[in-house]
PDB file of C-alpha atoms in Angstrom:
ATOM      1  CA  MET A 719     -12.774 -33.239  14.357  1.00 63.00           C
ATOM      2  CA  THR A 720     -15.256 -33.763  11.758  1.00 74.00           C
ATOM      3  CA  GLY A 721     -15.169 -32.448   8.199  1.00 77.00           C
ATOM      4  CA  PRO A 722     -15.486 -31.531   5.592  1.00 92.00           C
ATOM      5  CA  TRP A 723     -12.799 -28.929   5.056  1.00 93.00           C
ATOM      6  CA  PHE A 724     -12.196 -26.584   2.192  1.00 95.00           C
ATOM      7  CA  ILE A 725      -8.738 -25.485   0.838  1.00 95.00           C
ATOM      8  CA  GLU A 726      -9.138 -22.175  -0.706  1.00 95.00           C
ATOM      9  CA  THR A 727      -6.534 -20.669  -3.178  1.00 95.00           C
ATOM     10  CA  LEU A 728      -6.519 -16.806  -3.157  1.00 93.00           C
ATOM     11  CA  ALA A 729      -5.886 -14.051  -5.611  1.00 86.00           C
ATOM     12  CA  ARG A 730      -3.466 -11.143  -4.650  1.00 79.00           C
ATOM     13  CA  ASN A 731      -6.516  -8.996  -3.773  1.00 71.00           C
ATOM     14  CA  GLY A 732      -7.846 -11.714  -1.452  1.00 81.00           C
ATOM     15  CA  ASP A 733     -10.521 -12.973  -3.779  1.00 82.00           C
ATOM     16  CA  VAL A 734     -11.116 -16.756  -3.674  1.00 89.00           C
ATOM     17  CA  LEU A 735      -9.864 -18.202  -7.000  1.00 90.00           C
ATOM     18  CA  HIS A 736     -10.768 -22.029  -6.196  1.00 92.00           C
ATOM     19  CA  ARG A 737     -12.192 -24.177  -3.464  1.00 94.00           C
ATOM     20  CA  HIS A 738     -11.414 -27.807  -3.032  1.00 94.00           C
ATOM     21  CA  ARG A 739     -13.354 -29.985  -0.614  1.00 94.00           C
ATOM     22  CA  VAL A 740     -11.705 -32.582   1.482  1.00 94.00           C
ATOM     23  CA  ASP A 741     -13.629 -34.782   3.919  1.00 93.00           C
ATOM     24  CA  THR A 742     -10.847 -36.425   6.136  1.00 92.00           C
ATOM     25  CA  LEU A 743      -7.583 -35.503   7.828  1.00 93.00           C
ATOM     26  CA  PRO A 744      -4.747 -35.353   7.194  1.00 93.00           C
ATOM     27  CA  ILE A 745      -4.880 -33.268   4.062  1.00 95.00           C
ATOM     28  CA  ARG A 746      -1.789 -33.577   1.776  1.00 96.00           C
ATOM     29  CA  ILE A 747      -0.971 -30.556  -0.380  1.00 97.00           C
ATOM     30  CA  GLY A 748       1.614 -30.287  -3.162  1.00 96.00           C
ATOM     31  CA  ARG A 749       2.101 -30.537  -6.872  1.00 96.00           C
ATOM     32  CA  GLY A 750       2.073 -34.342  -7.211  1.00 96.00           C
ATOM     33  CA  TYR A 751      -1.011 -36.264  -8.219  1.00 96.00           C
ATOM     34  CA  ASP A 752      -1.023 -38.340  -5.142  1.00 94.00           C
ATOM     35  CA  ASN A 753      -2.084 -35.300  -2.994  1.00 96.00           C
ATOM     36  CA  ASP A 754      -5.526 -34.519  -1.725  1.00 95.00           C
ATOM     37  CA  THR A 755      -5.105 -30.986  -3.031  1.00 95.00           C
ATOM     38  CA  ILE A 756      -2.894 -30.381  -6.166  1.00 95.00           C
ATOM     39  CA  LEU A 757      -1.358 -26.990  -6.650  1.00 95.00           C
ATOM     40  CA  ASP A 758      -0.218 -26.174 -10.223  1.00 94.00           C
ATOM     41  CA  ASP A 759       2.783 -24.118  -9.088  1.00 94.00           C
ATOM     42  CA  ALA A 760       6.284 -24.796 -10.236  1.00 95.00           C
ATOM     43  CA  TYR A 761       7.601 -23.498  -6.866  1.00 96.00           C
ATOM     44  CA  VAL A 762       5.584 -25.976  -4.865  1.00 96.00           C
ATOM     45  CA  ALA A 763       7.125 -29.324  -4.014  1.00 96.00           C
ATOM     46  CA  PRO A 764       5.582 -32.609  -5.242  1.00 96.00           C
ATOM     47  CA  ARG A 765       4.703 -33.203  -1.504  1.00 96.00           C
ATOM     48  CA  HIS A 766       4.761 -29.764   0.028  1.00 97.00           C
ATOM     49  CA  ALA A 767       2.790 -29.634   3.272  1.00 97.00           C
ATOM     50  CA  GLN A 768       0.164 -31.409   5.304  1.00 96.00           C
ATOM     51  CA  VAL A 769      -2.890 -30.261   7.313  1.00 96.00           C
ATOM     52  CA  GLU A 770      -3.459 -32.319  10.381  1.00 95.00           C
ATOM     53  CA  ALA A 771      -5.226 -32.213  13.789  1.00 92.00           C
ATOM     54  CA  ASP A 772      -3.331 -30.602  16.635  1.00 89.00           C
ATOM     55  CA  GLY A 773      -4.823 -32.797  19.375  1.00 86.00           C
ATOM     56  CA  LYS A 774      -6.674 -29.740  20.861  1.00 88.00           C
ATOM     57  CA  GLY A 775      -9.596 -29.483  18.463  1.00 85.00           C
ATOM     58  CA  GLY A 776      -7.701 -27.275  15.972  1.00 90.00           C
ATOM     59  CA  LEU A 777      -5.765 -27.666  12.802  1.00 94.00           C
ATOM     60  CA  LEU A 778      -2.007 -27.580  12.244  1.00 95.00           C
ATOM     61  CA  LEU A 779      -0.087 -26.982   8.865  1.00 96.00           C
ATOM     62  CA  ARG A 780       3.250 -28.751   8.698  1.00 96.00           C
ATOM     63  CA  ASP A 781       5.983 -28.347   6.211  1.00 97.00           C
ATOM     64  CA  LEU A 782       7.283 -31.792   4.641  1.00 96.00           C
ATOM     65  CA  GLY A 783      10.746 -30.629   4.440  1.00 94.00           C
ATOM     66  CA  THR A 784      10.536 -28.610   1.214  1.00 95.00           C
ATOM     67  CA  ARG A 785      13.072 -26.026  -0.222  1.00 94.00           C
ATOM     68  CA  ASN A 786      10.611 -23.102  -0.178  1.00 94.00           C
ATOM     69  CA  GLY A 787       8.755 -23.989   2.841  1.00 95.00           C
ATOM     70  CA  ILE A 788       5.602 -22.399   4.297  1.00 96.00           C
ATOM     71  CA  VAL A 789       5.589 -18.559   4.450  1.00 96.00           C
ATOM     72  CA  TYR A 790       3.352 -16.796   6.929  1.00 96.00           C
ATOM     73  CA  ARG A 791       3.377 -12.975   7.232  1.00 92.00           C
ATOM     74  CA  ARG A 792       6.684 -12.840   5.174  1.00 91.00           C
ATOM     75  CA  LYS A 793       8.418 -15.388   7.543  1.00 94.00           C
ATOM     76  CA  ARG A 794       9.174 -19.085   6.824  1.00 95.00           C
ATOM     77  CA  VAL A 795       7.709 -21.426   9.517  1.00 96.00           C
ATOM     78  CA  ALA A 796       7.881 -25.193   9.810  1.00 95.00           C
ATOM     79  CA  THR A 797       4.501 -25.619  11.539  1.00 96.00           C
ATOM     80  CA  LEU A 798       1.645 -23.203  12.028  1.00 95.00           C
ATOM     81  CA  ALA A 799      -1.748 -23.331  13.767  1.00 95.00           C
ATOM     82  CA  LEU A 800      -4.538 -22.512  11.428  1.00 94.00           C
ATOM     83  CA  GLY A 801      -7.481 -20.328  11.940  1.00 91.00           C
ATOM     84  CA  SER A 802     -10.279 -19.610   9.584  1.00 89.00           C
ATOM     85  CA  ASP A 803      -8.637 -16.395   8.406  1.00 91.00           C
ATOM     86  CA  THR A 804      -4.967 -17.686   8.361  1.00 95.00           C
ATOM     87  CA  VAL A 805      -3.420 -17.046   4.976  1.00 95.00           C
ATOM     88  CA  VAL A 806      -0.200 -18.834   4.095  1.00 96.00           C
ATOM     89  CA  ARG A 807       2.000 -18.891   0.950  1.00 96.00           C
ATOM     90  CA  LEU A 808       3.253 -22.170  -0.612  1.00 96.00           C
ATOM     91  CA  GLY A 809       5.545 -21.355  -3.430  1.00 95.00           C
ATOM     92  CA  HIS A 810       3.763 -18.596  -5.310  1.00 94.00           C
ATOM     93  CA  THR A 811       0.358 -19.757  -4.157  1.00 95.00           C
ATOM     94  CA  SER A 812      -1.724 -18.184  -1.330  1.00 95.00           C
ATOM     95  CA  LEU A 813      -4.341 -20.359   0.422  1.00 95.00           C
ATOM     96  CA  ARG A 814      -6.261 -20.858   3.628  1.00 95.00           C
ATOM     97  CA  VAL A 815      -8.190 -23.767   5.123  1.00 95.00           C
ATOM     98  CA  ARG A 816     -11.693 -23.366   6.429  1.00 93.00           C
ATOM     99  CA  ALA A 817     -14.071 -25.910   7.863  1.00 90.00           C
ATOM    100  CA  ALA A 818     -17.685 -26.225   6.691  1.00 89.00           C
ATOM    101  CA  ASP A 819     -19.020 -24.596   9.940  1.00 87.00           C
ATOM    102  CA  CYS A 820     -16.842 -21.496   9.345  1.00 87.00           C
ATOM    103  CA  VAL A 821     -19.022 -18.443  10.014  1.00 84.00           C
ATOM    104  CA  VAL A 822     -18.924 -16.029   7.044  1.00 81.00           C
ATOM    105  CA  ALA A 823     -19.848 -12.350   7.237  1.00 76.00           C
ATOM    106  CA  ALA A 824     -23.250 -11.102   6.170  1.00 77.00           C
ATOM    107  CA  GLU A 825     -23.685  -9.549   2.613  1.00 70.00           C
ATOM    108  CA  THR A 826     -22.020  -6.110   2.559  1.00 65.00           C
ATOM    109  CA  LEU A 827     -23.151  -3.063   0.571  1.00 63.00           C
ATOM    110  CA  ASP A 828     -21.479  -2.896  -2.877  1.00 59.00           C
ATOM    111  CA  ARG A 829     -19.541   0.368  -2.925  1.00 56.00           C
ATOM    112  CA  THR A 830     -17.554  -0.406  -6.055  1.00 54.00           C
ATOM    113  CA  LYS A 831     -20.413   0.790  -8.405  1.00 56.00           C
ATOM    114  CA  HIS A 832     -20.185  -2.495 -10.409  1.00 59.00           C
ATOM    115  CA  GLY A 833     -23.556  -1.527 -11.870  1.00 62.00           C
ATOM    116  CA  TRP A 834     -21.950   1.389 -13.719  1.00 70.00           C
ATOM    117  CA  GLU A 835     -19.819  -0.683 -16.144  1.00 76.00           C
ATOM    118  CA  GLY A 836     -20.243  -2.421 -19.435  1.00 81.00           C
ATOM    119  CA  ILE A 837     -21.439  -0.895 -22.735  1.00 88.00           C
ATOM    120  CA  LEU A 838     -23.328   2.142 -21.376  1.00 89.00           C
ATOM    121  CA  PRO A 839     -20.431   3.962 -19.489  1.00 91.00           C
ATOM    122  CA  GLY A 840     -18.082   2.843 -22.261  1.00 93.00           C
ATOM    123  CA  LEU A 841     -20.232   4.672 -24.879  1.00 94.00           C
ATOM    124  CA  ALA A 842     -20.614   7.663 -22.567  1.00 95.00           C
ATOM    125  CA  GLY A 843     -16.657   7.761 -22.041  1.00 95.00           C
ATOM    126  CA  THR A 844     -16.173   7.394 -25.900  1.00 96.00           C
ATOM    127  CA  ALA A 845     -18.585  10.249 -26.581  1.00 96.00           C
ATOM    128  CA  LEU A 846     -16.880  12.583 -23.990  1.00 96.00           C
ATOM    129  CA  ILE A 847     -13.473  11.726 -25.699  1.00 96.00           C
ATOM    130  CA  ALA A 848     -14.737  12.317 -29.136  1.00 96.00           C
ATOM    131  CA  LEU A 849     -16.318  15.822 -28.139  1.00 96.00           C
ATOM    132  CA  VAL A 850     -13.197  16.867 -26.468  1.00 95.00           C
ATOM    133  CA  ALA A 851     -11.170  15.945 -29.471  1.00 95.00           C
ATOM    134  CA  LEU A 852     -13.407  17.756 -31.945  1.00 95.00           C
ATOM    135  CA  PHE A 853     -13.779  20.887 -29.795  1.00 93.00           C
ATOM    136  CA  THR A 854      -9.853  21.043 -29.310  1.00 91.00           C
ATOM    137  CA  MET A 855      -9.508  20.887 -33.070  1.00 92.00           C
ATOM    138  CA  TRP A 856     -12.095  23.421 -33.708  1.00 91.00           C
ATOM    139  CA  LEU A 857     -10.392  25.870 -31.207  1.00 86.00           C
ATOM    140  CA  ALA A 858      -6.955  25.307 -32.819  1.00 85.00           C
ATOM    141  CA  ASP A 859      -8.127  25.391 -36.433  1.00 86.00           C
ATOM    142  CA  THR A 860      -7.081  28.574 -38.327  1.00 83.00           C
ATOM    143  CA  GLN A 861      -7.313  27.175 -41.799  1.00 88.00           C
ATOM    144  CA  PRO A 862     -10.291  26.643 -44.089  1.00 89.00           C
ATOM    145  CA  PHE A 863     -12.419  23.828 -42.995  1.00 88.00           C
ATOM    146  CA  ARG A 864     -11.382  20.316 -44.082  1.00 91.00           C
ATOM    147  CA  LEU A 865     -13.256  17.328 -42.887  1.00 92.00           C
ATOM    148  CA  PHE A 866     -10.130  15.019 -43.026  1.00 92.00           C
ATOM    149  CA  ARG A 867      -8.532  17.106 -40.116  1.00 92.00           C
ATOM    150  CA  TYR A 868     -11.411  16.655 -37.783  1.00 94.00           C
ATOM    151  CA  LEU A 869     -11.723  12.955 -38.559  1.00 95.00           C
ATOM    152  CA  ALA A 870      -7.874  12.546 -37.968  1.00 95.00           C
ATOM    153  CA  ALA A 871      -8.258  14.395 -34.566  1.00 94.00           C
ATOM    154  CA  LEU A 872     -11.339  12.201 -33.748  1.00 95.00           C
ATOM    155  CA  ALA A 873      -9.430   8.898 -34.559  1.00 96.00           C
ATOM    156  CA  TYR A 874      -6.368  10.072 -32.514  1.00 96.00           C
ATOM    157  CA  GLY A 875      -8.480  10.980 -29.571  1.00 95.00           C
ATOM    158  CA  ILE A 876     -10.599   7.827 -29.508  1.00 96.00           C
ATOM    159  CA  GLY A 877      -7.405   5.754 -29.972  1.00 96.00           C
ATOM    160  CA  ALA A 878      -5.445   7.389 -27.120  1.00 96.00           C
ATOM    161  CA  GLY A 879      -8.638   6.642 -24.953  1.00 96.00           C
ATOM    162  CA  LEU A 880      -8.720   3.089 -25.918  1.00 96.00           C
ATOM    163  CA  VAL A 881      -4.999   2.568 -25.266  1.00 97.00           C
ATOM    164  CA  TRP A 882      -5.177   4.252 -21.925  1.00 96.00           C
ATOM    165  CA  ALA A 883      -8.418   2.547 -20.824  1.00 96.00           C
ATOM    166  CA  GLY A 884      -7.126  -0.891 -22.326  1.00 96.00           C
ATOM    167  CA  LEU A 885      -4.037  -0.705 -20.149  1.00 96.00           C
ATOM    168  CA  TRP A 886      -6.049  -0.147 -17.054  1.00 95.00           C
ATOM    169  CA  ALA A 887      -8.450  -2.761 -18.109  1.00 94.00           C
ATOM    170  CA  LEU A 888      -5.554  -5.269 -18.389  1.00 94.00           C
ATOM    171  CA  GLY A 889      -4.457  -4.466 -15.025  1.00 92.00           C
ATOM    172  CA  ASN A 890      -7.911  -4.834 -13.699  1.00 89.00           C
ATOM    173  CA  ARG A 891      -8.133  -8.167 -15.348  1.00 87.00           C
ATOM    174  CA  LEU A 892      -4.928  -9.337 -13.754  1.00 85.00           C
ATOM    175  CA  PHE A 893      -5.590  -8.038 -10.206  1.00 82.00           C
ATOM    176  CA  GLY A 894      -9.312  -7.791 -10.049  1.00 75.00           C
ATOM    177  CA  ARG A 895     -10.509 -10.751 -12.186  1.00 73.00           C
ATOM    178  CA  HIS A 896     -12.651  -8.441 -14.343  1.00 82.00           C
ATOM    179  CA  ALA A 897     -11.451  -5.995 -17.189  1.00 87.00           C
ATOM    180  CA  ARG A 898     -14.261  -3.315 -16.728  1.00 89.00           C
ATOM    181  CA  LEU A 899     -13.092  -1.547 -19.864  1.00 92.00           C
ATOM    182  CA  GLY A 900     -16.351   0.392 -20.032  1.00 93.00           C
ATOM    183  CA  ARG A 901     -15.689   1.899 -16.586  1.00 93.00           C
ATOM    184  CA  HIS A 902     -12.125   2.918 -17.399  1.00 95.00           C
ATOM    185  CA  LEU A 903     -13.216   4.537 -20.569  1.00 95.00           C
ATOM    186  CA  PHE A 904     -15.676   6.513 -18.785  1.00 95.00           C
ATOM    187  CA  ILE A 905     -13.173   7.665 -16.160  1.00 95.00           C
ATOM    188  CA  PHE A 906     -10.766   8.702 -18.970  1.00 97.00           C
ATOM    189  CA  GLY A 907     -13.529  10.582 -20.771  1.00 96.00           C
ATOM    190  CA  CYS A 908     -14.609  12.478 -17.783  1.00 96.00           C
ATOM    191  CA  GLY A 909     -11.004  13.177 -16.890  1.00 96.00           C
ATOM    192  CA  VAL A 910     -10.103  14.772 -20.302  1.00 96.00           C
ATOM    193  CA  ALA A 911     -13.545  16.708 -20.268  1.00 96.00           C
ATOM    194  CA  VAL A 912     -12.640  18.275 -16.904  1.00 96.00           C
ATOM    195  CA  LEU A 913      -9.241  19.165 -18.063  1.00 95.00           C
ATOM    196  CA  MET A 914     -10.728  20.888 -21.087  1.00 94.00           C
ATOM    197  CA  LEU A 915     -13.276  22.606 -18.918  1.00 94.00           C
ATOM    198  CA  PHE A 916     -10.643  23.993 -16.642  1.00 93.00           C
ATOM    199  CA  ARG A 917      -8.692  25.250 -19.522  1.00 90.00           C
ATOM    200  CA  LEU A 918     -11.582  27.196 -20.784  1.00 90.00           C
ATOM    201  CA  VAL A 919     -12.756  28.568 -17.528  1.00 90.00           C
ATOM    202  CA  SER A 920      -9.287  29.415 -16.277  1.00 88.00           C
ATOM    203  CA  SER A 921      -8.545  31.231 -19.564  1.00 86.00           C
ATOM    204  CA  ALA A 922     -11.727  33.147 -19.549  1.00 87.00           C
ATOM    205  CA  ILE A 923     -11.294  34.186 -15.876  1.00 86.00           C
ATOM    206  CA  GLY A 924      -7.628  35.015 -16.376  1.00 84.00           C
ATOM    207  CA  TYR A 925      -8.338  37.119 -19.376  1.00 83.00           C
ATOM    208  CA  ALA A 926     -11.361  38.923 -17.911  1.00 84.00           C
ATOM    209  CA  TRP A 927      -9.805  39.979 -14.592  1.00 84.00           C
ATOM    210  CA  SER A 928      -6.170  39.914 -15.533  1.00 80.00           C
ATOM    211  CA  ILE A 929      -5.333  36.873 -13.102  1.00 83.00           C
ATOM    212  CA  GLU A 930      -2.222  35.528 -14.860  1.00 81.00           C
ATOM    213  CA  VAL A 931      -1.704  32.956 -12.163  1.00 84.00           C
ATOM    214  CA  PHE A 932      -3.917  30.678 -14.186  1.00 80.00           C
ATOM    215  CA  THR A 933      -1.722  30.733 -17.086  1.00 79.00           C
ATOM    216  CA  ARG A 934       1.574  30.761 -15.207  1.00 84.00           C
ATOM    217  CA  TYR A 935       0.690  27.890 -12.818  1.00 89.00           C
ATOM    218  CA  GLY A 936      -2.125  26.086 -14.485  1.00 89.00           C
ATOM    219  CA  SER A 937      -0.084  23.044 -15.375  1.00 91.00           C
ATOM    220  CA  HIS A 938      -0.091  22.121 -11.593  1.00 94.00           C
ATOM    221  CA  VAL A 939      -3.902  22.192 -11.512  1.00 93.00           C
ATOM    222  CA  ALA A 940      -3.850  19.858 -14.648  1.00 93.00           C
ATOM    223  CA  ILE A 941      -1.431  17.566 -12.697  1.00 95.00           C
ATOM    224  CA  VAL A 942      -3.757  17.352  -9.690  1.00 96.00           C
ATOM    225  CA  LEU A 943      -6.678  16.454 -12.086  1.00 95.00           C
ATOM    226  CA  VAL A 944      -4.702  13.655 -13.684  1.00 96.00           C
ATOM    227  CA  ALA A 945      -3.743  12.266 -10.414  1.00 96.00           C
ATOM    228  CA  GLY A 946      -7.434  12.276  -9.489  1.00 96.00           C
ATOM    229  CA  MET A 947      -8.217  10.329 -12.622  1.00 96.00           C
ATOM    230  CA  VAL A 948      -5.539   7.867 -11.741  1.00 96.00           C
ATOM    231  CA  TYR A 949      -7.067   7.528  -8.234  1.00 95.00           C
ATOM    232  CA  PHE A 950     -10.419   6.565  -9.677  1.00 94.00           C
ATOM    233  CA  HIS A 951      -8.732   3.999 -12.043  1.00 94.00           C
ATOM    234  CA  LEU A 952      -6.976   2.414  -8.977  1.00 93.00           C
ATOM    235  CA  THR A 953     -10.221   2.266  -6.786  1.00 90.00           C
ATOM    236  CA  THR A 954     -11.861   0.536  -9.912  1.00 89.00           C
ATOM    237  CA  VAL A 955      -9.098  -2.093  -9.884  1.00 88.00           C
ATOM    238  CA  ALA A 956      -9.081  -2.613  -6.037  1.00 84.00           C
ATOM    239  CA  PRO A 957     -11.634  -0.541  -4.133  1.00 78.00           C
ATOM    240  CA  ARG A 958     -10.395  -1.478  -0.679  1.00 74.00           C
ATOM    241  CA  PRO A 959      -7.210   0.323   0.155  1.00 78.00           C
ATOM    242  CA  ARG A 960      -8.517   3.897  -0.623  1.00 87.00           C
ATOM    243  CA  LYS A 961      -6.289   5.657   1.942  1.00 90.00           C
ATOM    244  CA  ARG A 962      -3.246   4.086   0.398  1.00 90.00           C
ATOM    245  CA  PHE A 963      -4.328   5.117  -3.077  1.00 93.00           C
ATOM    246  CA  THR A 964      -4.999   8.670  -1.934  1.00 94.00           C
ATOM    247  CA  ALA A 965      -1.478   8.990  -0.515  1.00 95.00           C
ATOM    248  CA  ILE A 966       0.032   7.516  -3.637  1.00 94.00           C
ATOM    249  CA  CYS A 967      -1.840   9.865  -5.989  1.00 96.00           C
ATOM    250  CA  ALA A 968      -0.966  12.821  -3.715  1.00 96.00           C
ATOM    251  CA  LEU A 969       2.642  11.877  -3.856  1.00 96.00           C
ATOM    252  CA  LEU A 970       2.412  11.624  -7.640  1.00 95.00           C
ATOM    253  CA  ALA A 971       0.944  15.118  -7.950  1.00 96.00           C
ATOM    254  CA  LEU A 972       3.673  16.589  -5.729  1.00 96.00           C
ATOM    255  CA  LEU A 973       6.337  14.770  -7.820  1.00 96.00           C
ATOM    256  CA  GLY A 974       4.863  15.993 -10.978  1.00 95.00           C
ATOM    257  CA  SER A 975       4.471  19.608  -9.812  1.00 94.00           C
ATOM    258  CA  GLY A 976       8.153  19.587  -8.536  1.00 94.00           C
ATOM    259  CA  LEU A 977       9.433  18.276 -11.777  1.00 94.00           C
ATOM    260  CA  VAL A 978       7.538  20.978 -13.677  1.00 93.00           C
ATOM    261  CA  LEU A 979       9.032  23.731 -11.394  1.00 92.00           C
ATOM    262  CA  ILE A 980      12.507  22.337 -11.878  1.00 93.00           C
ATOM    263  CA  SER A 981      12.023  22.077 -15.553  1.00 92.00           C
ATOM    264  CA  ASN A 982      10.886  25.722 -15.864  1.00 89.00           C
ATOM    265  CA  GLU A 983      13.652  27.003 -13.809  1.00 89.00           C
ATOM    266  CA  GLY A 984      16.351  25.087 -15.735  1.00 88.00           C
ATOM    267  CA  ARG A 985      14.778  26.018 -19.112  1.00 86.00           C
ATOM    268  CA  ASN A 986      13.655  29.621 -18.648  1.00 81.00           C
ATOM    269  CA  GLY A 987      15.139  30.692 -15.421  1.00 82.00           C
ATOM    270  CA  ARG A 988      11.691  31.255 -13.721  1.00 84.00           C
ATOM    271  CA  LEU A 989       9.210  28.850 -12.006  1.00 88.00           C
ATOM    272  CA  ALA A 990       6.184  30.084 -14.069  1.00 86.00           C
ATOM    273  CA  ASP A 991       5.105  28.274 -17.185  1.00 85.00           C
ATOM    274  CA  GLU A 992       4.791  31.453 -19.080  1.00 80.00           C
ATOM    275  CA  LEU A 993       6.199  34.938 -18.638  1.00 72.00           C
ATOM    276  CA  TYR A 994       2.906  36.657 -19.608  1.00 71.00           C
ATOM    277  CA  MET A 995      -0.554  35.644 -20.451  1.00 73.00           C
ATOM    278  CA  SER A 996      -0.713  34.349 -23.924  1.00 72.00           C
ATOM    279  CA  VAL A 997      -4.488  33.747 -24.160  1.00 72.00           C
ATOM    280  CA  LEU A 998      -6.257  36.201 -26.371  1.00 73.00           C
ATOM    281  CA  LEU A 999     -10.113  36.378 -26.249  1.00 77.00           C
ATOM    282  CA  PRO A1000     -12.755  38.910 -27.551  1.00 79.00           C
ATOM    283  CA  PRO A1001     -12.335  42.367 -26.040  1.00 78.00           C
ATOM    284  CA  ASP A1002     -15.916  42.173 -24.771  1.00 79.00           C
ATOM    285  CA  MET A1003     -14.921  39.563 -22.183  1.00 80.00           C
ATOM    286  CA  ARG A1004     -12.774  41.991 -20.405  1.00 80.00           C
ATOM    287  CA  ALA A1005     -14.117  42.744 -16.915  1.00 81.00           C
ATOM    288  CA  THR A1006     -11.444  45.066 -15.735  1.00 78.00           C
ATOM    289  CA  PRO A1007     -10.716  48.483 -17.393  1.00 76.00           C
ATOM    290  CA  ASP A1008      -7.980  48.539 -19.817  1.00 72.00           C
ATOM    291  CA  ALA A1009      -5.011  50.819 -19.226  1.00 70.00           C
ATOM    292  CA  SER A1010      -4.941  53.959 -21.391  1.00 74.00           C
ATOM    293  CA  VAL A1011      -1.856  54.899 -23.364  1.00 77.00           C
ATOM    294  CA  ASP A1012      -1.052  57.808 -21.070  1.00 80.00           C
ATOM    295  CA  ASP A1013      -1.013  55.259 -17.982  1.00 78.00           C
ATOM    296  CA  PHE A1014       1.271  52.972 -20.073  1.00 75.00           C
ATOM    297  CA  MET A1015       3.638  55.808 -21.012  1.00 84.00           C
ATOM    298  CA  ASP A1016       3.733  56.943 -17.351  1.00 82.00           C
ATOM    299  CA  ASP A1017       4.763  53.502 -16.317  1.00 79.00           C
ATOM    300  CA  VAL A1018       7.465  53.454 -18.962  1.00 81.00           C
ATOM    301  CA  ALA A1019       8.748  56.799 -17.776  1.00 86.00           C
ATOM    302  CA  ALA A1020       8.810  55.586 -14.305  1.00 85.00           C
ATOM    303  CA  MET A1021      10.735  52.418 -15.447  1.00 84.00           C
ATOM    304  CA  LYS A1022      13.091  54.513 -17.383  1.00 86.00           C
ATOM    305  CA  ALA A1023      13.930  56.884 -14.405  1.00 85.00           C
ATOM    306  CA  GLU A1024      14.632  53.868 -12.208  1.00 85.00           C
ATOM    307  CA  LEU A1025      16.867  52.352 -14.826  1.00 85.00           C
ATOM    308  CA  ASP A1026      18.680  55.637 -15.185  1.00 87.00           C
ATOM    309  CA  ARG A1027      19.181  55.909 -11.466  1.00 88.00           C
ATOM    310  CA  GLU A1028      20.651  52.364 -11.279  1.00 86.00           C
ATOM    311  CA  ARG A1029      22.942  53.057 -14.234  1.00 87.00           C
ATOM    312  CA  ALA A1030      24.247  56.329 -12.694  1.00 87.00           C
ATOM    313  CA  GLU A1031      25.036  54.373  -9.462  1.00 86.00           C
ATOM    314  CA  ASP A1032      26.975  51.887 -11.288  1.00 82.00           C
ATOM    315  CA  GLU A1033      28.991  54.476 -13.049  1.00 83.00           C
ATOM    316  CA  ASP A1034      29.759  56.310  -9.791  1.00 78.00           C
ATOM    317  CA  ALA A1035      30.798  53.091  -8.244  1.00 80.00           C
ATOM    318  CA  LYS A1036      33.233  52.393 -11.104  1.00 78.00           C
ATOM    319  CA  VAL A1037      34.735  55.875 -10.807  1.00 76.00           C
ATOM    320  CA  ASP A1038      35.238  55.512  -6.972  1.00 74.00           C
ATOM    321  CA  ALA A1039      36.824  52.216  -7.455  1.00 75.00           C
ATOM    322  CA  LYS A1040      39.324  53.663 -10.017  1.00 73.00           C
ATOM    323  CA  GLN A1041      40.194  56.573  -7.654  1.00 72.00           C
ATOM    324  CA  GLU A1042      40.865  54.234  -4.710  1.00 70.00           C
ATOM    325  CA  THR A1043      43.268  52.074  -6.817  1.00 66.00           C
ATOM    326  CA  PRO A1044      46.934  53.174  -6.157  1.00 66.00           C
ATOM    327  CA  PRO A1045      49.033  53.933  -9.278  1.00 62.00           C
ATOM    328  CA  GLY A1046      50.905  50.864 -10.623  1.00 59.00           C
ATOM    329  CA  ALA A1047      48.707  48.449  -8.534  1.00 55.00           C
ATOM    330  CA  GLY A1048      47.304  46.932 -11.808  1.00 53.00           C
ATOM    331  CA  GLY A1049      50.840  45.872 -12.946  1.00 46.00           C
TER     332      GLY A1049
END
């Protein structure tokens, strides 16, 4: 066999961290300075493994009697035939060996939207967060205008966005080699804007047509929207296992909805978030006719008649029970 060969160390997501060229066999790998390829890994032995010809035109990786050995597909092996895509682990380091004539795939279409990152999406996301914070404060403000309250709401909103996006950017830096803070800020800004839009639209529709399901179970829609936001964060960090991320986010949404239902039942004795619609909007927004006072009193009368009937049945049952009880049975 003729070289050269390249020893590639890989990140957890499969990206190549480093390539080291070696021109002749055998190739000694370890932590010691007398190796052909040096691995800065405390769990790798000074002389850990050796790549050599197998006599059939291929390469063989052999363990040199180390404590942690060679791990391939979660199993420890003493020797292993190497292909161009064979990934092994020595200590905590993943690596593969490729020859110079290894055929690489053609350039693929970038579906990770790397172009939509940096300062522009970061500013767009920050602007959305600021608008949502100010608008929320304006809706809740029932006191005379004070600039300080709005500035505080703006600071809290942007601060929360930076903390949230910063944590995702840290994970992106650890597992994807790039922080992509601007992209994560944009995802968070879009997420809170969609949550606010859902709250406004659902409240308006629920009030206009008396559809109380929006206020009784609206928290579950919010949980689904948050799970969708987490999905886009995850695919920004690692765009490849999308089906796995979809399953994880769906499971998180189901778990969150179940916890909300259990909490409502334990706290209020009902599954709904609210017993009645608490949103009050201008009367002009009502699309269904309001019930008249006479209709309301008729409903009350019907309810009273039903309650009186149930009360009379309970009294008759108590009287019958007393008559059936023989004298002295209570003593």
